[in-house]
mmCIF file with all atom_site columns, C-alpha atoms in Angstrom:
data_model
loop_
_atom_site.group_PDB
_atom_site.id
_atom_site.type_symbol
_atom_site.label_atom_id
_atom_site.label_alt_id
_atom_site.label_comp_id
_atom_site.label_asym_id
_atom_site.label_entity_id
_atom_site.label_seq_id
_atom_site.pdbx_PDB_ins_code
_atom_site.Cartn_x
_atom_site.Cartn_y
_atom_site.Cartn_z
_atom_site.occupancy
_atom_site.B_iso_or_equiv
_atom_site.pdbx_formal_charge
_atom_site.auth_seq_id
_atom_site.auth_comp_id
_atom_site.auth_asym_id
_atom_site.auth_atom_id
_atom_site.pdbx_PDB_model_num
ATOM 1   C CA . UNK A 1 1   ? 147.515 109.971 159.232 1.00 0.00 ? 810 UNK A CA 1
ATOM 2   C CA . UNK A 1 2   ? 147.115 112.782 161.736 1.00 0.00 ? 811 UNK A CA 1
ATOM 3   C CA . UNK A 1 3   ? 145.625 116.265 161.382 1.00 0.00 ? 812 UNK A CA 1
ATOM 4   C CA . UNK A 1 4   ? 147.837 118.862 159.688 1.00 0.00 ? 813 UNK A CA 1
ATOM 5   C CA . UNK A 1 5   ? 146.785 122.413 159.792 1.00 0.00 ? 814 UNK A CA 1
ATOM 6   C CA . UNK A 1 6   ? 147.695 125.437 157.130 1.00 0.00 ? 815 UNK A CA 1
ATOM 7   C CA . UNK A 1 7   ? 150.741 127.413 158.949 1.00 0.00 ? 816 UNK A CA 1
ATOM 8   C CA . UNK A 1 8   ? 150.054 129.954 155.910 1.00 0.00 ? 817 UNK A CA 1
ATOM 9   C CA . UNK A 1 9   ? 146.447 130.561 157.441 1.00 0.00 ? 818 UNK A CA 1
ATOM 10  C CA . UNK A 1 10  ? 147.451 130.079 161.289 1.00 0.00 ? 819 UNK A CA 1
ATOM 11  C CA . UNK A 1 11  ? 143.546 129.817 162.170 1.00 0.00 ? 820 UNK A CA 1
ATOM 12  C CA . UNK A 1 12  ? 143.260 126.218 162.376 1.00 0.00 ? 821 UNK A CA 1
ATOM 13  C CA . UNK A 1 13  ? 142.466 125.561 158.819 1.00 0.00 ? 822 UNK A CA 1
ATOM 14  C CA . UNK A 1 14  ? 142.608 121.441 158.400 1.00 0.00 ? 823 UNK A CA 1
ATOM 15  C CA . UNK A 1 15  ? 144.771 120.608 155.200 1.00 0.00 ? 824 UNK A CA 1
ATOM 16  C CA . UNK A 1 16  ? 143.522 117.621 153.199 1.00 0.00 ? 825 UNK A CA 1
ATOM 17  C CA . UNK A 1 17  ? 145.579 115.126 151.741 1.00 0.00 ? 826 UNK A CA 1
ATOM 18  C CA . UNK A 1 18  ? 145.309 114.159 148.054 1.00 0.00 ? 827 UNK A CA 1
ATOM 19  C CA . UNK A 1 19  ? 147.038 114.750 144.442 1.00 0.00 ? 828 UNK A CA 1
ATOM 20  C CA . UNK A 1 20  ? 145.244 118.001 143.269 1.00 0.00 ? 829 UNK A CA 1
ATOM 21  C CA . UNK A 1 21  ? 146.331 120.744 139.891 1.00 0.00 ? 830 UNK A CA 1
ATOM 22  C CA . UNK A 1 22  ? 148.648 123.599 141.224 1.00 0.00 ? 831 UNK A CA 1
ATOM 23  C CA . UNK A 1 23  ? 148.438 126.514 139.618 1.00 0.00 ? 832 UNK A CA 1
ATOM 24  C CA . UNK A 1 24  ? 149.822 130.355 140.025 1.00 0.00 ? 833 UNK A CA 1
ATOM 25  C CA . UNK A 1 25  ? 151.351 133.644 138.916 1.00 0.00 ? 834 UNK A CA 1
ATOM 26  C CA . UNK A 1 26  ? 154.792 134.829 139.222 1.00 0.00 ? 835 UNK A CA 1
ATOM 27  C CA . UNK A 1 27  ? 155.246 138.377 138.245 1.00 0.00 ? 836 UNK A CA 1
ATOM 28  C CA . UNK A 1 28  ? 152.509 138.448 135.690 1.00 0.00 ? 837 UNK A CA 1
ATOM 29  C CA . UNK A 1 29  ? 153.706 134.480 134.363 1.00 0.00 ? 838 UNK A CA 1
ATOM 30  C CA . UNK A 1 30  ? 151.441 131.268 134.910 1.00 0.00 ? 839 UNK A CA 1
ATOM 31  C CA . UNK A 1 31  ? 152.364 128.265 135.616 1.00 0.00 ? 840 UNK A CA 1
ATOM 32  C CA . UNK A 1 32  ? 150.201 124.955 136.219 1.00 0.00 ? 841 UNK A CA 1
ATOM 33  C CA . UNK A 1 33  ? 151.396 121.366 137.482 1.00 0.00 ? 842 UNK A CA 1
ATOM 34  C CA . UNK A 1 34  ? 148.646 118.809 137.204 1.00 0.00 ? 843 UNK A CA 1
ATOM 35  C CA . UNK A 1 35  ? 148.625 115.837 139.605 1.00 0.00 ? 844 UNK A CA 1
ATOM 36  C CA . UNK A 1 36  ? 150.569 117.330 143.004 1.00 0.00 ? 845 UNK A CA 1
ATOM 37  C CA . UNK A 1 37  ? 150.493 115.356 145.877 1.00 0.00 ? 846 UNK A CA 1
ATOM 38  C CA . UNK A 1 38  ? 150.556 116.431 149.761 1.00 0.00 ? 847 UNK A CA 1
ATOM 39  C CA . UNK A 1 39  ? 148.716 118.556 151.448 1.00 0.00 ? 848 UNK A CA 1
ATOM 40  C CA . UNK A 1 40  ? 146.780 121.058 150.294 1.00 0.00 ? 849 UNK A CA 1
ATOM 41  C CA . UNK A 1 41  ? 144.995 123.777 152.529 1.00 0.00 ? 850 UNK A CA 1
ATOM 42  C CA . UNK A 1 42  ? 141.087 124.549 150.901 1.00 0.00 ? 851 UNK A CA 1
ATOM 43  C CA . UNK A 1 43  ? 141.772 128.564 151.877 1.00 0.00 ? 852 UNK A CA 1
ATOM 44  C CA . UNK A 1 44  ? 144.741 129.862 150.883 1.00 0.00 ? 853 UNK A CA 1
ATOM 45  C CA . UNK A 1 45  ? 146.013 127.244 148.452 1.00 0.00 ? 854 UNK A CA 1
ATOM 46  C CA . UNK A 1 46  ? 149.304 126.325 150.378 1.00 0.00 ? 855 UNK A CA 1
ATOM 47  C CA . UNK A 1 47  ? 150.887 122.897 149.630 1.00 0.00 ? 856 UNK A CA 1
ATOM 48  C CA . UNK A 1 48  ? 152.759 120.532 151.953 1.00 0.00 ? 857 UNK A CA 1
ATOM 49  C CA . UNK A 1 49  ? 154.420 118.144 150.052 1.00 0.00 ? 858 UNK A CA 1
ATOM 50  C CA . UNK A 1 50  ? 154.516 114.773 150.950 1.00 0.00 ? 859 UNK A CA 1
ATOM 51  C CA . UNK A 1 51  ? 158.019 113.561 151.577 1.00 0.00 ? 860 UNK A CA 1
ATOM 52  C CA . UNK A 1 52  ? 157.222 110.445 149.395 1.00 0.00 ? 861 UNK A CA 1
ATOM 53  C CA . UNK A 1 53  ? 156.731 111.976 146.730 1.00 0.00 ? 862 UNK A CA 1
ATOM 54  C CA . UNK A 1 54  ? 159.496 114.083 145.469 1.00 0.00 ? 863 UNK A CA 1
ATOM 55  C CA . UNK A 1 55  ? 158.625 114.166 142.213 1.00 0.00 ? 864 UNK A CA 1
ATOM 56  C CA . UNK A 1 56  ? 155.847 116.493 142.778 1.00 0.00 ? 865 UNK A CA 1
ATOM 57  C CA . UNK A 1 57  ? 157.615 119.050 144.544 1.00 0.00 ? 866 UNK A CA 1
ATOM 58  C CA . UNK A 1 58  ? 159.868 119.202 142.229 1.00 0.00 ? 867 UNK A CA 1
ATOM 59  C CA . UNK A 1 59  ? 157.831 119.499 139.336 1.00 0.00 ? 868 UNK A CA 1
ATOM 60  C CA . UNK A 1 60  ? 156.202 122.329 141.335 1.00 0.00 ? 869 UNK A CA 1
ATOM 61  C CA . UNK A 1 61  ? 159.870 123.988 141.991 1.00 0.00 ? 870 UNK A CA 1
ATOM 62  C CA . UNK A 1 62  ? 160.834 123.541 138.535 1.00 0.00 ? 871 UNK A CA 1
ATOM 63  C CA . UNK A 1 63  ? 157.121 125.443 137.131 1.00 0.00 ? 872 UNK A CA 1
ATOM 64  C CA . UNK A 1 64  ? 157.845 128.497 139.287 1.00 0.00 ? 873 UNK A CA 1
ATOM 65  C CA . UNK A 1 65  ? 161.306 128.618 138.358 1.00 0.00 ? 874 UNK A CA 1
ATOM 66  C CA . UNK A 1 66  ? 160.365 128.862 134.952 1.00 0.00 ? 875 UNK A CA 1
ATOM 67  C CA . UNK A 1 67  ? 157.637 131.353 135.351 1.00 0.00 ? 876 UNK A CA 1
ATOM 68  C CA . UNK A 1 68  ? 159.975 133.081 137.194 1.00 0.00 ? 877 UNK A CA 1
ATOM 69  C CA . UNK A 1 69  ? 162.605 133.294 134.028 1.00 0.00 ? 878 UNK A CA 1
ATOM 70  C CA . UNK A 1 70  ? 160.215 133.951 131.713 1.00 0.00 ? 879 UNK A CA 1
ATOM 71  C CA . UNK A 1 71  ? 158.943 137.186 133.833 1.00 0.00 ? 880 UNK A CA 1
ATOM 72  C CA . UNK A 1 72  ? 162.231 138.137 134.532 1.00 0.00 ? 881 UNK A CA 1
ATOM 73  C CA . UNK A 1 73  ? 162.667 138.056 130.549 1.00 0.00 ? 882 UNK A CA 1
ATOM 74  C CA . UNK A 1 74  ? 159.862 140.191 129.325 1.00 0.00 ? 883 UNK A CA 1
ATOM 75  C CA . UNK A 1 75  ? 160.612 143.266 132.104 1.00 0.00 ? 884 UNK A CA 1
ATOM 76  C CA . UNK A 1 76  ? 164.288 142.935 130.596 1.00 0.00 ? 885 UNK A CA 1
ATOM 77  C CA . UNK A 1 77  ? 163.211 143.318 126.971 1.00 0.00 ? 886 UNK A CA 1
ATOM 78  C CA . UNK A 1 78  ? 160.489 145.932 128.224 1.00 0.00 ? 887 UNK A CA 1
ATOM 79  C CA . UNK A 1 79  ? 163.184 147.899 130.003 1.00 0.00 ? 888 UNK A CA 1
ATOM 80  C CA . UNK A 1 80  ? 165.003 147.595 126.770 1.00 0.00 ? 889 UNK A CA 1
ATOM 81  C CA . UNK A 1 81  ? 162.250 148.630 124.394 1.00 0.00 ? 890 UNK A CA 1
ATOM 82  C CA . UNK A 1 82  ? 161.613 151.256 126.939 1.00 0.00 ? 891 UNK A CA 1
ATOM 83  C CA . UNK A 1 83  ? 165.214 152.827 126.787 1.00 0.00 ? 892 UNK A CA 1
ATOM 84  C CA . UNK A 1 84  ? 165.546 152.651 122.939 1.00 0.00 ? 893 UNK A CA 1
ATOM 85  C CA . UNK A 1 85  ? 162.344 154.217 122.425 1.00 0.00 ? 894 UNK A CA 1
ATOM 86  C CA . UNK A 1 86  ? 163.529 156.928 124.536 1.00 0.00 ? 895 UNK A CA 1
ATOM 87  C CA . UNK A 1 87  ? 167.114 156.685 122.213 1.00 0.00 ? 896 UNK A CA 1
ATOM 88  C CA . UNK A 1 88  ? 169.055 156.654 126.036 1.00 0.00 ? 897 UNK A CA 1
ATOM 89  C CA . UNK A 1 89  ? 172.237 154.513 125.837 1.00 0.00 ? 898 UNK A CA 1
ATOM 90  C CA . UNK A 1 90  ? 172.704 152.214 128.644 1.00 0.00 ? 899 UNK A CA 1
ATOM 91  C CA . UNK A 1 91  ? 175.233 154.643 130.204 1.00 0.00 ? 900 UNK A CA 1
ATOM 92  C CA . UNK A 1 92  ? 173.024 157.559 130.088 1.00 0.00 ? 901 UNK A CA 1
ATOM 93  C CA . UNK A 1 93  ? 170.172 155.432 131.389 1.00 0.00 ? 902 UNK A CA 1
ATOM 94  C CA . UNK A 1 94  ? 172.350 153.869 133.817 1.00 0.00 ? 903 UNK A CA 1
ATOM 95  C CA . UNK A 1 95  ? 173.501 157.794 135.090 1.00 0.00 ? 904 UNK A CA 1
ATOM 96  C CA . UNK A 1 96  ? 169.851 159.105 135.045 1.00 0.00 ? 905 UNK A CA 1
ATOM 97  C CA . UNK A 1 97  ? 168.060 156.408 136.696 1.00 0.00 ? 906 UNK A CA 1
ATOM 98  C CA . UNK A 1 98  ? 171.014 155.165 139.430 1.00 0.00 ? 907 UNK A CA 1
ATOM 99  C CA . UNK A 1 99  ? 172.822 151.936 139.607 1.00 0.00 ? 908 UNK A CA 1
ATOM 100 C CA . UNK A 1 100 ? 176.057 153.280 137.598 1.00 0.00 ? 909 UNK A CA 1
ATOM 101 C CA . UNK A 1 101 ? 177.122 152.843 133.793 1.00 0.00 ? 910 UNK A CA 1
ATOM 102 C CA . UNK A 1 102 ? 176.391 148.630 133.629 1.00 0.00 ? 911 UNK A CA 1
ATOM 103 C CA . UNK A 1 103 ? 173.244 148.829 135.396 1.00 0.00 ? 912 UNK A CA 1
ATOM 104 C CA . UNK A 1 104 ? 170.939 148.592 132.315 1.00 0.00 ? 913 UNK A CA 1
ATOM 105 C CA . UNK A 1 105 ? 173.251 145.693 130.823 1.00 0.00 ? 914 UNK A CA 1
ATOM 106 C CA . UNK A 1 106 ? 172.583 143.887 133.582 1.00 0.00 ? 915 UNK A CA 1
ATOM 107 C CA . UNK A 1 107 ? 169.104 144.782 133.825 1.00 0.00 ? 916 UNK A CA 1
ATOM 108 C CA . UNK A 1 108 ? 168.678 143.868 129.985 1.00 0.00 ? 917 UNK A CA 1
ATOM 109 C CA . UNK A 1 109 ? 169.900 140.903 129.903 1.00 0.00 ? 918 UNK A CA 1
ATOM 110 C CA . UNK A 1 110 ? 167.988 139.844 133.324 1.00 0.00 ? 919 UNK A CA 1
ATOM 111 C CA . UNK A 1 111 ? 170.893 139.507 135.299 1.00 0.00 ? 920 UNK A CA 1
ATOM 112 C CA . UNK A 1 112 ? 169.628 141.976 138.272 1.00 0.00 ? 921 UNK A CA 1
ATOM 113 C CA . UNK A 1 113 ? 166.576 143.544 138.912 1.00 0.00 ? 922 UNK A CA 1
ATOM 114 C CA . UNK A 1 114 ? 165.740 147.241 138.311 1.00 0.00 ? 923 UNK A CA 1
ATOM 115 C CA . UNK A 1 115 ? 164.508 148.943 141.561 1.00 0.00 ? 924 UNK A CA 1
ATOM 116 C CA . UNK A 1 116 ? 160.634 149.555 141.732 1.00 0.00 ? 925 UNK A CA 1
ATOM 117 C CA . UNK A 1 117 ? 160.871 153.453 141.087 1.00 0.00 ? 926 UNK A CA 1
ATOM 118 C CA . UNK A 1 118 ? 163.273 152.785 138.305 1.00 0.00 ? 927 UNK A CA 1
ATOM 119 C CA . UNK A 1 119 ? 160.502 150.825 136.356 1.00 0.00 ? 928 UNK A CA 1
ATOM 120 C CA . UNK A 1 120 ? 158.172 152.934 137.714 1.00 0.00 ? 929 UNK A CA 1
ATOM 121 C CA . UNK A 1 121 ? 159.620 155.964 135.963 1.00 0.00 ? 930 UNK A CA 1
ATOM 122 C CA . UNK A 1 122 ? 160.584 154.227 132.974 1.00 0.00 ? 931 UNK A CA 1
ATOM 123 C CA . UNK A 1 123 ? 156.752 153.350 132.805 1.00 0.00 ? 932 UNK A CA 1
ATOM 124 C CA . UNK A 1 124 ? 155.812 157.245 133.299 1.00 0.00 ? 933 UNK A CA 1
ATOM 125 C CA . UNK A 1 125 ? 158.700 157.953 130.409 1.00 0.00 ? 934 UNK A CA 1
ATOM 126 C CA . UNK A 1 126 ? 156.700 155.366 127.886 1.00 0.00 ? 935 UNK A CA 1
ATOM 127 C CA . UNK A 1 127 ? 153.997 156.926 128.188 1.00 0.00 ? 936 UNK A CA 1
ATOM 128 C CA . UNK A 1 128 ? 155.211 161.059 128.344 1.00 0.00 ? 937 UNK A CA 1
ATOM 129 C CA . UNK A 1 129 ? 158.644 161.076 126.821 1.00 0.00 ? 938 UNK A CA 1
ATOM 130 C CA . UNK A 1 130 ? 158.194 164.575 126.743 1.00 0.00 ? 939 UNK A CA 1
ATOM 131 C CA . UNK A 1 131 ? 159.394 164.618 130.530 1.00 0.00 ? 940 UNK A CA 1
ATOM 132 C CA . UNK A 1 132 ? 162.442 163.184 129.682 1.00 0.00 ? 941 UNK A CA 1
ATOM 133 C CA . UNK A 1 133 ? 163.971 166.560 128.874 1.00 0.00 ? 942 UNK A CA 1
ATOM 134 C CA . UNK A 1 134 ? 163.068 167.957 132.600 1.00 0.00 ? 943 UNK A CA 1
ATOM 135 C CA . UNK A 1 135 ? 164.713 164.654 133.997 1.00 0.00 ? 944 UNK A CA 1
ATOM 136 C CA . UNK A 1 136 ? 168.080 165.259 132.264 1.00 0.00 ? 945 UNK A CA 1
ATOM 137 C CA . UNK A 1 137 ? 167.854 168.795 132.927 1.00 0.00 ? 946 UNK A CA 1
ATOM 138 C CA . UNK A 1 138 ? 167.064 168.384 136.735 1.00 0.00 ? 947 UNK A CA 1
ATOM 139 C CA . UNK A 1 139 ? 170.025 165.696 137.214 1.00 0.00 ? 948 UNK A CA 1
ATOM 140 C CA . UNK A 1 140 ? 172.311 168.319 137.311 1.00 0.00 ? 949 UNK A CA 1
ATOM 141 C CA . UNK A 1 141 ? 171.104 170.223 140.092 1.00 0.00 ? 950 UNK A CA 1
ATOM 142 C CA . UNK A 1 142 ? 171.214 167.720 142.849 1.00 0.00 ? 951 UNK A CA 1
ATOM 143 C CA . UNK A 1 143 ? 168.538 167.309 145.553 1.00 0.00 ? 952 UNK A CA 1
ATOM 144 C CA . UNK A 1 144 ? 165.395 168.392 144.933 1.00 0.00 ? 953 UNK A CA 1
ATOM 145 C CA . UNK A 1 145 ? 164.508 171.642 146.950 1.00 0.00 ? 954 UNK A CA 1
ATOM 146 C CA . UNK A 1 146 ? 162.784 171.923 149.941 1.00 0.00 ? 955 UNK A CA 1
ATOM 147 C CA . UNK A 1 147 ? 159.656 173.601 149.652 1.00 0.00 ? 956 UNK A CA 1
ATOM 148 C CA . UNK A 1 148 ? 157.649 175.705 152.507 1.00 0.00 ? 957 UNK A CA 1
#
């Protein structure tokens, strides 16, 4: 078996070969696969499968995936909660915050992803609804001025 380095690292990290227990986070969702074989780099954590043994990668694959789905599932209900605290129908939501009338349907349900400043701001409304008020009252007016 020859030397295989970490491409992740790129400093000439040596990977080493054996069946080791993957684990991880995906937007705030674990996942852990016992028992992957290939490659593993000591450093950074990066696997290289070993083309023998699909199983594993796919195991790994199917992990993520599902960490993935399950994140993607409590933002949606989050944005959700968020929005019906703040008694905003999707529409309204979905004119305030951008993307158009089904943006928050689709965000709800997982469909699409809300951009960073929309959760962002959503986040800030959780906490101070109160501002809620100066955001529907400063949609109106357009760009925000220019200040000297």
């Amino acid at each position: 078996m020859s030397n295989r380095f970490c491409l992740q690292c790129d400093d000439g990290t040596l990977l080493e070969y054996g069946a080791r227990n993957v684990s991880g986070d995906m937007n705030g969702e674990r996942y852990a696969v016992e028992n992957v074989t290939g490659w593993h780099c000591p450093v950074c954590g990066e696997i290289e499968f070993d083309a023998a043994d699909e199983e594993s990668s796919l195991r790994v694959t199917a992990a993520v995936h599902e960490a993935y789905r399950q994140a993607r599932e409590r933002n949606a209900q989050a944005l959700r909660a968020v929005r019906k605290k703040l008694k905003l129908s999707q529409a309204e939501a979905g004119k305030l915050f951008g993307g158009g009338a089904s943006a928050f349907s689709e965000y709800e349900r997982g469909k699409t992803q809300p951009h960073k400043s929309t959760v962002l701001l959503l986040r800030l409304l959780d906490k101070h609804p109160e501002l809620l008020n100066e955001l529907r009252s400063s949609h109106g007016r357009g760009a925000m001025p220019h200040r000297t």
